[in-house]
Coordinates of C-alpha atoms in Angstrom, one line a residue:
Chain C
M537 CA -51.0 46.6 68.6
K538 CA -54.3 45.2 68.3
G539 CA -53.9 41.5 66.4
K540 CA -55.0 43.1 63.5
D541 CA -52.2 46.0 63.1
K542 CA -50.0 43.1 64.3
E543 CA -50.6 40.6 61.2
K544 CA -50.4 43.3 58.8
N545 CA -46.9 44.5 60.0
R546 CA -45.1 41.5 59.9
I547 CA -46.2 41.0 56.4
L548 CA -45.1 44.3 55.1
V549 CA -42.4 43.7 57.2
L550 CA -41.3 40.3 55.1
V551 CA -42.7 41.5 51.4
I552 CA -41.2 45.1 51.4
P553 CA -37.4 42.6 51.6
C554 CA -38.9 40.5 49.5
F555 CA -39.3 43.7 46.8
V556 CA -36.1 45.5 47.5
F557 CA -34.1 41.7 46.8
F558 CA -36.2 40.9 44.0
S559 CA -35.3 44.2 42.1
V560 CA -31.7 44.1 42.8
I561 CA -32.1 40.5 41.0
S562 CA -34.2 41.9 38.3
A563 CA -30.8 44.8 37.9
I564 CA -28.9 43.1 38.0
V565 CA -30.2 40.2 36.2
V566 CA -32.1 42.4 32.9
P567 CA -28.1 43.0 31.3
V568 CA -28.7 39.7 30.2
M569 CA -32.0 40.2 28.6
G570 CA -30.2 42.2 25.8
A571 CA -27.8 39.4 25.3
G572 CA -27.5 38.0 22.4
T573 CA -28.3 33.7 21.8
E574 CA -27.7 32.6 18.7
V575 CA -25.7 30.0 20.3
E576 CA -26.8 26.7 21.7
V577 CA -24.9 24.0 24.0
T578 CA -26.7 20.6 24.5
R579 CA -25.4 18.0 26.5
F580 CA -25.6 14.5 25.9
S581 CA -26.2 12.0 28.6
P582 CA -27.1 8.7 30.3
T583 CA -29.2 9.0 33.2
A584 CA -27.8 5.8 34.7
T585 CA -24.7 3.8 34.7
A586 CA -22.9 1.0 35.7
Q587 CA -20.6 1.2 38.7
N588 CA -17.0 2.4 38.4
A589 CA -18.4 2.5 34.2
E590 CA -17.4 4.9 32.0
F591 CA -19.2 7.0 29.2
D592 CA -19.2 9.4 27.1
V593 CA -20.8 12.5 27.8
T594 CA -21.5 15.0 24.4
L595 CA -21.4 18.5 24.2
R596 CA -23.4 19.9 20.9
I597 CA -22.8 23.1 19.9
G598 CA -25.6 24.7 18.1
G599 CA -25.2 27.7 15.7
E600 CA -24.2 28.9 12.5
L601 CA -19.9 29.3 11.7
P602 CA -17.9 31.0 12.5
L603 CA -18.4 30.6 16.5
V604 CA -16.0 30.9 19.1
A605 CA -17.2 29.8 22.8
G606 CA -16.4 29.0 26.0
I607 CA -17.5 26.8 28.0
V608 CA -17.7 24.9 31.8
E609 CA -18.8 21.6 33.1
T610 CA -19.2 20.6 36.2
I611 CA -18.3 17.0 36.8
P612 CA -19.9 15.6 40.5
E613 CA -17.9 14.9 43.6
N614 CA -16.2 11.1 42.7
F615 CA -16.9 10.6 38.8
V616 CA -13.5 11.5 37.7
F617 CA -13.0 13.5 34.5
T618 CA -10.6 10.8 32.0
G619 CA -10.3 12.6 28.8
T620 CA -12.4 14.2 25.6
T621 CA -11.6 14.0 22.3
H622 CA -11.4 18.0 21.8
P623 CA -8.0 19.2 21.0
S624 CA -5.4 19.0 24.1
D625 CA -5.0 22.0 24.1
Q626 CA -8.3 23.7 23.9
Y627 CA -9.1 22.6 26.8
K628 CA -8.1 22.5 31.0
V629 CA -8.7 21.0 34.4
S630 CA -9.2 22.0 37.6
G631 CA -10.8 19.7 40.3
Q632 CA -14.4 19.2 38.8
R633 CA -14.3 21.8 36.4
V634 CA -13.8 21.4 32.8
A635 CA -12.9 23.7 31.1
F636 CA -13.3 23.8 27.3
A637 CA -12.5 26.6 24.2
V638 CA -15.1 26.4 21.1
I639 CA -13.4 27.6 18.1
N640 CA -15.6 26.6 14.9
E641 CA -15.8 22.9 16.7
T642 CA -19.6 21.8 16.7
E643 CA -19.2 18.5 19.0
I644 CA -16.9 17.6 22.1
K645 CA -17.1 14.4 24.0
Y646 CA -15.6 14.0 26.8
T647 CA -15.7 11.0 29.8
V648 CA -16.1 10.1 32.7
K649 CA -16.1 7.9 35.1
A650 CA -18.6 6.5 37.7
P651 CA -18.3 6.0 41.2
S652 CA -19.5 3.3 43.0
S653 CA -22.6 3.9 44.1
G654 CA -24.7 7.3 43.7
K655 CA -26.0 10.0 42.0
G656 CA -24.4 13.3 40.3
T657 CA -25.5 15.9 38.7
F658 CA -23.6 17.3 35.9
K659 CA -23.7 20.8 36.0
G660 CA -22.5 23.6 32.8
E661 CA -21.9 26.8 31.6
W662 CA -21.2 28.2 28.4
V663 CA -20.6 32.1 26.8
D664 CA -20.7 32.8 23.3
L665 CA -17.8 35.6 22.7
L666 CA -18.6 36.8 19.2
V667 CA -21.0 38.8 20.1
L668 CA -20.6 42.2 21.0
S669 CA -22.3 44.9 22.4
P670 CA -21.9 48.8 23.1
E671 CA -22.7 48.1 26.6
L672 CA -20.7 48.3 29.5
E673 CA -19.9 46.6 32.9
E674 CA -20.2 42.9 31.2
G675 CA -19.4 40.7 33.3
K676 CA -20.3 36.7 34.4
E677 CA -23.6 37.1 33.9
R678 CA -23.0 36.9 30.5
W679 CA -23.7 33.2 31.2
E680 CA -25.1 30.9 29.8
A681 CA -26.4 28.2 32.1
I682 CA -26.4 24.3 30.6
A683 CA -29.3 22.3 31.9
D684 CA -28.5 20.4 34.5
T685 CA -28.2 16.1 34.4
I686 CA -28.6 13.7 37.0
V687 CA -26.1 10.8 36.5
T688 CA -27.4 7.6 38.8
V689 CA -25.1 4.9 39.1
G690 CA -25.6 1.2 39.2
G691 CA -29.6 1.8 37.5
G692 CA -28.5 -0.6 35.0
E693 CA -27.1 0.0 31.4
A694 CA -26.5 3.0 30.3
K695 CA -28.5 5.1 27.9
P696 CA -28.0 8.6 26.2
T697 CA -30.7 11.2 26.6
P698 CA -29.9 14.8 25.5
T699 CA -30.9 16.9 27.9
P700 CA -32.4 19.9 27.0
A701 CA -30.8 22.9 27.7
A702 CA -31.8 26.0 27.4
A703 CA -33.2 26.4 31.0
T704 CA -31.9 29.9 31.8
A705 CA -32.1 30.2 28.0
A706 CA -32.2 34.5 27.7
T707 CA -34.9 35.5 24.9
A708 CA -32.9 36.4 21.9
A709 CA -32.2 39.6 21.3
P710 CA -30.3 41.6 18.2
A711 CA -26.1 41.6 19.2
T712 CA -25.7 44.9 19.4
T713 CA -28.5 47.4 20.4
T714 CA -29.5 50.7 18.9
T715 CA -30.4 52.2 21.6
P716 CA -26.9 52.8 23.5
A717 CA -26.7 52.7 27.7
S718 CA -24.8 55.3 29.2
A719 CA -22.7 54.1 32.0
S720 CA -25.2 55.8 34.5
E721 CA -28.2 54.8 33.1
V722 CA -28.4 51.0 33.8
P723 CA -27.4 50.8 37.7
G724 CA -29.5 54.1 37.9
F725 CA -32.9 51.4 38.1
E726 CA -31.6 50.1 41.2
A727 CA -31.5 53.7 43.6
I728 CA -34.7 53.8 42.3
F729 CA -36.1 50.5 43.1
A730 CA -34.4 51.0 46.7
M731 CA -35.6 54.7 47.3
A732 CA -39.0 53.0 46.3
S733 CA -38.6 50.4 49.1
L734 CA -37.4 53.1 51.3
I735 CA -40.6 55.7 50.7
I736 CA -42.8 52.9 51.0
L737 CA -40.8 51.5 54.5
Y738 CA -40.8 54.8 55.9
P739 CA -44.6 55.1 57.0
F740 CA -44.6 52.2 58.6
I741 CA -41.7 52.9 61.0
S742 CA -42.7 56.0 61.9
K743 CA -45.7 54.5 62.9
K744 CA -44.9 51.7 64.4
K745 CA -42.3 55.0 66.6
R746 CA -45.5 56.5 67.0
K747 CA -47.0 53.9 68.8
R748 CA -44.2 52.5 70.9
R749 CA -44.0 56.4 72.7
Chain S
M1441 CA -42.2 40.3 70.8
R1442 CA -39.9 37.8 70.2
M1443 CA -41.5 37.5 66.3
R1444 CA -40.5 40.6 65.8
K1445 CA -36.9 41.0 66.9
I1446 CA -36.2 37.7 63.8
L1447 CA -38.1 39.6 61.3
S1448 CA -36.5 42.8 62.0
S1449 CA -33.1 40.7 61.3
V1450 CA -34.6 39.5 58.9
L1451 CA -35.0 42.7 57.0
A1452 CA -31.4 44.0 57.8
I1453 CA -29.8 41.0 56.4
V1454 CA -32.1 41.0 53.6
L1455 CA -31.3 45.0 53.0
L1456 CA -27.2 44.7 54.0
A1457 CA -27.5 41.8 51.1
S1458 CA -29.2 44.2 48.3
C1459 CA -26.7 46.4 49.5
V1460 CA -23.8 44.1 49.1
L1461 CA -24.6 43.5 45.6
L1462 CA -25.4 46.6 44.3
A1463 CA -21.3 47.6 45.4
I1464 CA -20.1 43.7 43.6
V1465 CA -21.6 43.8 40.9
P1466 CA -19.5 47.1 38.9
A1467 CA -16.8 45.8 40.5
S1468 CA -16.8 42.9 38.5
A1469 CA -17.1 44.6 35.3
S1470 CA -14.1 45.9 33.5
P1471 CA -12.7 49.6 33.1
A1472 CA -12.6 51.7 30.5
G1473 CA -10.3 51.4 28.2
T1474 CA -7.6 48.9 27.4
S1475 CA -6.5 46.7 30.0
E1476 CA -3.1 45.2 30.9
E1477 CA -4.0 41.3 30.4
Y1478 CA -5.9 42.7 26.7
K1479 CA -3.0 44.4 25.9
E1480 CA -0.2 41.7 26.2
L1481 CA -2.4 39.4 23.9
F1482 CA -0.1 42.1 20.3
E1483 CA 2.9 42.1 23.0
G1484 CA 5.6 41.2 20.9
D1485 CA 4.5 40.0 17.8
N1486 CA 2.1 42.0 17.2
E1487 CA -0.4 40.1 16.3
L1488 CA -3.3 37.4 17.7
T1489 CA -2.6 33.6 17.6
K1490 CA -4.9 30.8 18.0
D1491 CA -3.0 29.9 21.3
E1492 CA -3.3 33.4 22.6
L1493 CA -7.0 33.0 22.6
V1494 CA -7.5 29.7 23.7
D1495 CA -6.1 30.1 26.7
A1496 CA -7.8 33.6 27.2
I1497 CA -10.4 31.6 27.0
L1498 CA -9.6 28.6 29.4
S1499 CA -8.2 31.2 31.9
H1500 CA -11.5 32.6 32.2
M1501 CA -14.1 29.9 31.2
L1502 CA -12.2 28.8 35.4
E1503 CA -12.1 31.9 36.7
E1504 CA -8.4 32.1 36.7
G1505 CA -8.0 35.0 33.9
A1506 CA -8.3 38.5 34.3
L1507 CA -9.6 38.9 31.0
Q1508 CA -12.9 40.3 31.1
I1509 CA -15.9 39.1 28.9
D1510 CA -16.4 42.4 26.8
E1511 CA -12.5 41.9 26.4
L1512 CA -12.3 38.4 25.7
R1513 CA -14.7 39.2 23.0
D1514 CA -13.3 41.6 21.6
A1515 CA -9.7 39.2 21.0
A1516 CA -12.6 36.5 19.7
H1517 CA -13.8 38.7 17.3
V1518 CA -10.2 40.3 15.8
Y1519 CA -9.1 36.4 15.9
V1520 CA -11.8 35.7 13.2
Y1521 CA -12.6 38.7 11.6
W1522 CA -9.1 40.2 12.2
N1523 CA -7.5 37.2 10.8
V1524 CA -4.1 37.3 8.4
G1525 CA -2.6 34.5 7.8
G1526 CA -4.1 33.0 10.6
V1527 CA -3.3 34.9 13.6
G1528 CA -5.7 38.4 13.9
M1529 CA -4.2 41.4 13.8
P1530 CA -4.7 45.1 14.1
K1531 CA -6.4 47.3 11.8
E1532 CA -3.8 50.3 10.8
I1533 CA -5.3 53.4 8.4
T1534 CA -4.0 56.6 7.5
D1535 CA -7.0 59.0 8.3
S1536 CA -8.0 62.7 6.8
A1537 CA -5.3 64.3 8.3
D1538 CA -3.0 62.3 7.4
R1539 CA -2.4 60.1 10.5
T1540 CA -1.9 56.6 11.8
V1541 CA -5.2 55.3 13.2
T1542 CA -4.5 51.7 15.1
I1543 CA -7.2 50.1 16.7
Y1544 CA -6.9 46.2 19.0
K1545 CA -10.1 46.0 19.4
P1546 CA -13.4 46.4 17.4
I1547 CA -15.2 50.0 18.1
K1548 CA -18.4 49.5 19.6
R1549 CA -18.5 52.8 21.4
I1550 CA -18.3 56.0 19.2
I1551 CA -19.4 60.0 20.3
L1552 CA -19.3 62.8 17.3
P1553 CA -17.8 65.6 17.9
N1554 CA -18.2 66.2 13.5
G1555 CA -21.6 65.7 13.2
D1556 CA -21.2 65.6 9.4
C1557 CA -20.3 61.8 9.8
M1558 CA -23.4 61.5 11.6
P1559 CA -25.1 60.2 8.0
L1560 CA -22.2 59.3 6.5
M1561 CA -22.5 56.6 9.9
R1562 CA -26.4 55.5 8.5
A1563 CA -25.2 55.3 5.3
L1564 CA -22.7 52.3 6.7
R1565 CA -25.3 51.6 9.0
A1566 CA -23.4 51.5 11.6
T1567 CA -25.2 54.2 14.2
D1568 CA -25.5 51.7 17.0
K1569 CA -21.9 52.3 18.1
I1570 CA -23.4 55.9 19.0
V1571 CA -23.6 56.8 21.9
G1572 CA -23.1 60.7 22.3
V1573 CA -23.7 62.8 19.6
S1574 CA -23.1 67.1 19.2
K1575 CA -26.3 69.4 20.0
Y1576 CA -26.9 69.8 16.1
T1577 CA -27.5 66.5 15.9
I1578 CA -30.0 66.3 19.2
E1579 CA -31.6 69.9 18.2
D1580 CA -32.5 68.5 14.3
T1581 CA -35.6 66.6 15.7
L1582 CA -36.5 66.2 11.6
F1583 CA -33.5 64.1 10.5
Y1584 CA -32.2 62.8 13.4
P1585 CA -35.4 61.8 15.3
E1586 CA -33.7 58.6 17.0
F1587 CA -30.9 60.7 18.6
G1588 CA -33.4 62.9 20.5
D1589 CA -32.2 60.8 23.7
Y1590 CA -28.3 60.4 22.6
S1591 CA -25.9 62.2 25.4
N1592 CA -25.5 65.4 24.2
I1593 CA -21.5 66.0 24.1
G1594 CA -21.4 70.0 22.9
S1595 CA -20.3 70.9 20.0
L1596 CA -17.0 71.6 18.6
W1597 CA -16.3 75.3 20.0
S1598 CA -18.2 74.2 23.4
P1599 CA -17.5 70.6 23.8
N1600 CA -19.2 69.1 27.3
Y1601 CA -16.3 67.2 28.8
E1602 CA -17.7 65.6 31.4
V1603 CA -20.5 63.4 29.2
M1604 CA -17.8 62.8 26.4
V1605 CA -16.0 61.6 29.2
G1606 CA -18.9 60.0 30.5
C1607 CA -19.9 58.3 27.3
E1608 CA -16.6 56.0 27.5
P1609 CA -16.3 56.3 24.3
D1610 CA -13.9 54.2 22.6
A1611 CA -13.5 55.8 19.2
V1612 CA -14.0 59.8 18.8
I1613 CA -14.0 61.3 15.2
L1614 CA -13.1 64.8 14.6
Y1615 CA -13.1 67.0 11.8
A1616 CA -9.6 66.9 9.6
A1617 CA -10.1 70.6 7.3
F1618 CA -11.5 72.6 9.8
G1619 CA -11.5 73.7 13.1
K1620 CA -8.0 71.9 14.0
S1621 CA -7.5 73.6 17.5
N1622 CA -10.6 72.4 18.8
C1623 CA -10.4 69.2 17.9
E1624 CA -7.1 69.3 18.7
A1625 CA -8.6 70.3 22.5
I1626 CA -10.2 68.1 22.6
E1627 CA -8.3 64.7 21.7
N1628 CA -6.0 66.5 24.2
T1629 CA -8.9 66.4 26.8
L1630 CA -9.5 63.0 26.3
S1631 CA -6.7 61.4 26.3
D1632 CA -6.1 62.1 29.4
A1633 CA -9.4 60.9 31.0
N1634 CA -8.3 57.7 28.7
P1635 CA -5.3 57.3 26.5
D1636 CA -6.5 54.2 24.4
I1637 CA -9.3 56.0 22.8
T1638 CA -8.6 56.3 19.7
F1639 CA -9.4 59.7 17.3
I1640 CA -10.7 59.3 13.6
W1641 CA -9.9 62.8 11.8
I1642 CA -12.3 62.6 9.3
D1643 CA -14.4 65.4 7.1
G1644 CA -17.6 64.0 5.8
Y1645 CA -18.4 66.6 3.9
K1646 CA -16.0 67.0 1.2
P1647 CA -16.3 65.4 -2.2
S1648 CA -13.1 64.9 -2.5
S1649 CA -12.4 62.7 0.4
Q1650 CA -16.4 61.6 0.9
V1651 CA -14.9 57.9 -1.1
E1652 CA -12.0 57.1 1.2
E1653 CA -13.5 58.2 4.3
A1654 CA -16.2 56.1 3.9
R1655 CA -13.7 52.8 3.1
I1656 CA -11.5 54.1 6.5
L1657 CA -14.8 54.1 9.0
G1658 CA -15.8 50.7 7.0
Y1659 CA -13.0 49.2 7.4
L1660 CA -12.5 49.9 11.6
L1661 CA -16.0 49.5 12.9
D1662 CA -16.4 46.1 10.4
K1663 CA -18.8 48.0 7.6
E1664 CA -16.8 46.7 4.8
E1665 CA -19.8 45.4 2.2
E1666 CA -22.0 48.8 3.1
A1667 CA -19.2 51.5 2.8
E1668 CA -19.1 49.4 -0.7
E1669 CA -22.7 49.7 -0.9
W1670 CA -22.4 53.6 -0.5
I1671 CA -20.1 54.4 -2.9
D1672 CA -21.5 52.8 -5.5
F1673 CA -24.7 55.2 -4.9
Y1674 CA -22.2 57.9 -4.3
E1675 CA -20.0 57.4 -7.3
G1676 CA -22.9 56.2 -9.2
F1677 CA -24.7 59.5 -9.2
L1678 CA -20.8 61.8 -9.4
N1679 CA -19.0 60.4 -11.8
P1680 CA -21.2 60.6 -14.8
I1681 CA -21.0 64.4 -13.9
Y1682 CA -17.4 64.3 -13.3
D1683 CA -16.2 62.3 -17.1
E1684 CA -18.7 65.3 -18.7
V1685 CA -17.0 68.5 -17.2
A1686 CA -13.8 66.6 -16.9
E1687 CA -14.1 67.7 -21.6
I1688 CA -14.3 71.1 -20.5
P1689 CA -11.3 73.2 -20.6
E1690 CA -10.8 75.5 -18.3
E1691 CA -10.6 78.7 -19.5
N1692 CA -14.3 78.0 -21.0
R1693 CA -15.3 76.9 -17.7
T1694 CA -18.5 78.4 -15.7
K1695 CA -17.4 81.6 -13.7
V1696 CA -19.0 81.1 -10.2
Y1697 CA -19.1 83.0 -7.0
I1698 CA -20.4 81.0 -4.7
E1699 CA -21.9 82.8 -1.0
C1700 CA -22.0 81.2 2.7
W1701 CA -24.6 81.7 5.0
R1702 CA -24.3 85.8 4.3
A1703 CA -23.3 89.0 2.2
Y1704 CA -19.7 88.5 0.5
H1705 CA -19.1 85.7 3.1
T1706 CA -17.3 83.9 0.2
A1707 CA -15.3 80.2 0.2
A1708 CA -11.1 79.9 -0.9
G1709 CA -9.6 77.1 -2.9
N1710 CA -9.1 74.8 0.7
S1711 CA -12.4 74.6 1.6
G1712 CA -16.1 71.9 1.0
W1713 CA -17.6 74.5 -1.3
H1714 CA -15.0 74.5 -3.4
E1715 CA -14.1 71.5 -4.7
K1716 CA -18.2 71.2 -4.2
I1717 CA -18.4 74.3 -7.3
E1718 CA -15.0 72.9 -9.7
L1719 CA -15.8 69.1 -9.7
V1720 CA -18.9 69.7 -11.5
G1721 CA -17.5 72.7 -14.3
G1722 CA -17.7 75.4 -11.8
Y1723 CA -14.2 78.0 -11.8
N1724 CA -14.3 79.4 -8.3
I1725 CA -13.6 83.2 -9.0
F1726 CA -11.9 83.1 -5.0
R1727 CA -10.0 80.1 -5.6
E1728 CA -6.8 81.9 -4.7
E1729 CA -8.1 83.4 -1.8
T1730 CA -5.6 82.5 1.4
V1731 CA -8.3 82.1 3.9
D1732 CA -10.5 79.0 4.3
Y1733 CA -13.4 81.7 4.1
P1734 CA -12.4 85.0 3.5
D1735 CA -14.8 87.7 3.8
V1736 CA -14.9 89.9 0.4
G1737 CA -16.0 92.6 -0.6
A1738 CA -18.5 93.6 -3.7
E1739 CA -15.6 95.6 -5.4
A1740 CA -13.5 92.2 -5.7
V1741 CA -16.7 90.4 -6.7
I1742 CA -17.6 92.8 -9.6
K1743 CA -13.7 91.9 -10.7
G1744 CA -13.7 88.6 -10.3
E1745 CA -17.2 89.3 -13.5
P1746 CA -18.9 85.8 -12.5
E1747 CA -21.1 84.0 -14.8
V1748 CA -23.0 82.3 -11.5
I1749 CA -23.6 83.2 -8.4
I1750 CA -24.4 80.4 -5.6
R1751 CA -26.3 81.9 -2.7
A1752 CA -25.5 79.0 0.3
A1753 CA -28.4 79.1 2.9
K1754 CA -28.2 78.4 6.6
T1755 CA -31.8 78.3 8.0
E1756 CA -33.6 79.7 5.1
G1757 CA -35.3 76.5 3.7
G1758 CA -34.3 73.0 4.6
Y1759 CA -36.5 69.4 6.0
D1760 CA -38.5 71.9 8.0
T1761 CA -40.5 74.5 5.7
N1762 CA -42.4 74.4 3.1
D1763 CA -42.2 78.3 1.9
I1764 CA -40.0 78.7 -0.7
T1765 CA -39.8 82.4 0.0
E1766 CA -37.6 82.1 2.8
L1767 CA -34.8 80.9 -0.7
S1768 CA -36.6 83.2 -2.8
N1769 CA -35.9 86.5 -0.8
L1770 CA -32.4 86.0 -1.0
R1771 CA -32.5 86.1 -4.5
D1772 CA -34.4 89.0 -4.7
E1773 CA -32.2 90.5 -2.0
I1774 CA -29.1 89.7 -4.7
M1775 CA -30.7 90.5 -7.6
G1776 CA -31.5 93.8 -5.8
R1777 CA -28.0 95.2 -4.8
K1778 CA -27.2 98.2 -6.8
E1779 CA -23.6 97.3 -6.3
L1780 CA -23.5 94.1 -8.6
A1781 CA -26.2 95.3 -11.4
I1782 CA -23.1 95.5 -14.1
V1783 CA -21.8 91.3 -12.4
P1784 CA -22.9 89.5 -15.5
A1785 CA -25.2 86.5 -13.2
V1786 CA -27.1 89.7 -12.1
N1787 CA -27.9 91.3 -15.4
A1788 CA -30.8 91.2 -16.7
T1789 CA -29.8 88.8 -19.5
N1790 CA -28.8 86.4 -17.8
E1791 CA -30.6 86.6 -13.9
S1792 CA -28.3 83.7 -12.6
V1793 CA -28.3 84.0 -8.8
Y1794 CA -29.0 80.5 -7.3
V1795 CA -29.9 79.5 -4.1
I1796 CA -29.3 76.3 -2.1
N1797 CA -30.2 75.0 1.4
N1798 CA -26.7 73.3 3.1
D1799 CA -29.2 70.4 4.2
I1800 CA -28.4 69.0 0.6
F1801 CA -24.9 70.7 -0.1
G1802 CA -23.9 70.2 3.2
G1803 CA -22.4 66.9 5.3
T1804 CA -22.8 63.7 3.1
G1805 CA -25.6 64.3 1.4
H1806 CA -23.8 66.9 -0.7
F1807 CA -23.6 64.6 -3.9
V1808 CA -27.8 66.2 -4.4
G1809 CA -26.4 69.8 -4.3
M1810 CA -23.8 69.2 -6.5
G1811 CA -26.4 67.6 -8.6
Y1812 CA -28.0 71.1 -9.3
V1813 CA -25.3 73.5 -9.4
A1814 CA -24.3 70.8 -12.9
K1815 CA -28.2 71.4 -13.7
W1816 CA -27.2 75.3 -12.6
L1817 CA -24.1 75.8 -15.4
Y1818 CA -24.5 73.4 -17.6
P1819 CA -28.4 73.0 -18.1
D1820 CA -28.2 71.8 -21.7
L1821 CA -25.0 68.8 -20.6
F1822 CA -27.3 67.6 -17.3
S1823 CA -30.9 68.4 -19.0
N1824 CA -31.7 64.7 -18.5
L1825 CA -29.9 65.0 -14.2
D1826 CA -32.5 63.9 -11.8
P1827 CA -30.9 65.3 -8.1
K1828 CA -34.0 65.1 -6.8
A1829 CA -34.6 60.9 -7.8
A1830 CA -31.0 60.8 -6.2
H1831 CA -32.4 62.6 -2.8
R1832 CA -35.5 60.4 -2.5
R1833 CA -32.7 57.1 -2.3
Y1834 CA -30.3 59.4 -0.1
L1835 CA -32.7 59.0 2.7
T1836 CA -35.0 56.4 2.2
E1837 CA -31.7 54.1 1.6
F1838 CA -28.9 55.0 3.2
Q1839 CA -30.8 57.4 6.0
G1840 CA -33.5 55.4 7.0
L1841 CA -35.9 57.7 6.6
S1842 CA -39.4 59.2 4.2
D1843 CA -38.8 60.7 0.6
S1844 CA -41.1 62.7 1.7
L1845 CA -39.1 64.9 3.3
V1846 CA -38.7 65.9 -0.4
D1847 CA -42.0 67.1 -0.5
N1848 CA -42.4 68.7 2.4
G1849 CA -38.7 70.5 2.1
V1850 CA -37.3 73.4 -0.5
F1851 CA -33.8 73.4 -1.2
V1852 CA -32.9 75.2 -4.5
Y1853 CA -35.0 78.4 -5.8
P1854 CA -35.1 78.5 -8.9
E1855 CA -35.0 75.0 -9.5
P1856 CA -33.5 73.6 -12.6
S1857 CA -35.3 73.1 -15.7

């Protein structure tokens, strides 16, 4: 095999799997585009805090009432969730995760105790629950991410800094679409992408085999 | 060589990962029908409390619950929009076949073996819930241009069960007073495939049940406002006609022979056509027949002494032609039947034979045709009635279509004065 061909084949071997992989990912992610995003959740928190200090994290839920949503916040390791103003029967703690059920509340404030040193990243996800869609196969991909907040301990006075969300928010679209997709239509794209990849791959493999012979 | 091995491994891993992802994603989705976890929300008290909804949300967010997101959204919808006294309640109605229909979650996917309800679905602005339509809807590209690529579920007489089941419907709309055995067969077969499907038996083409059926569908589909808007328009056109003819005693009503589709095929007292004639002041000479759509002979028509003959045309005229001879030929054919020459409607003095296409005499648009019939039966009483204007409004405001369909089609012959 000539050096030029070798180079070409290496590129192909890298490009084709990537194509297949991203095709599959896009097929999975595409339904998210259709999700309604009338509701928006934004986290406000300090980006720096004193050692062992308690500080507030505020989640603002924007959108028209009525609203029903679920939120799950992941508190960084070594930070401790100490309480919330949210009704006691509408939140639940599981390890470092805190889930909130939102029924017409527009703000949730919770308190966290910082460790003695280091820094941590607050992560969160939420899902608008007052959206109906004729689409089938809805799953966790309907969850939206709240932009991460990094809090540094020992960085001085705690200052509340809004962390804009929507880093991964999907494009707004009507909650219900006029074009129904049957169960068999959506996954069809995945098969097409996979087949296209195999077709592209086939001449390359057969060429390689021929050369070996 | 080593590089090639590494690259081959990368290829294999990525392909494997892709396959795994493809396999996992559909498995994480909720199955068709209603899950046991969802049913449990209503168990015992038949209501959904705030605590039950909150528990379901928290479990879902911590990925501890079995309730998938679509059913969680259904529960949130029920709690917020079907709330009675602080709790979410199921919706319950009695349909036109006198059957109790109870739904515990919003209807999001509907198929319509009953194509006569398609315009009603449009009037309620609920077509986004439709996932499968009859072959007649698909074939009618002029009136239903947006449904050309929808799943074809066949017809009432030849249902395509594979497609119907594949549509994964929450609800199926069947006829209440038509094709009963076919509707029962469809319900039985689909129930076997998914016992959680809701079946709604309504007609959509009968004036006597139109208002109630609009309310039934509006209620079940969360389209109450749209239903009332439609009813206001529908009743706004028909009620003044009803009021006017209410004063006419039965013995003074115009005797009508309604001929449907073909010669001497008529409609009896339980049919939609009968209603449409009698509600606007006509007297159906075959009202007492026991078969809904009987074939009768010329002698029976002569004996009935109809003052007016109305021929309902199926393929002649309509939205898809502007050739009026299709309708006028039908009239000429009836006028030319020698055996009917002595019938009052046909004799030279009256010549009261009229032809009406079913595009405006069947389905939800039947009220337009009723307007024309009222004008034919009582021209003096309804000289100011304008069915054409109502037709235009119906198309533009309630069907999302252009009123050029009125100008480009032919629907009645002769036009009333």
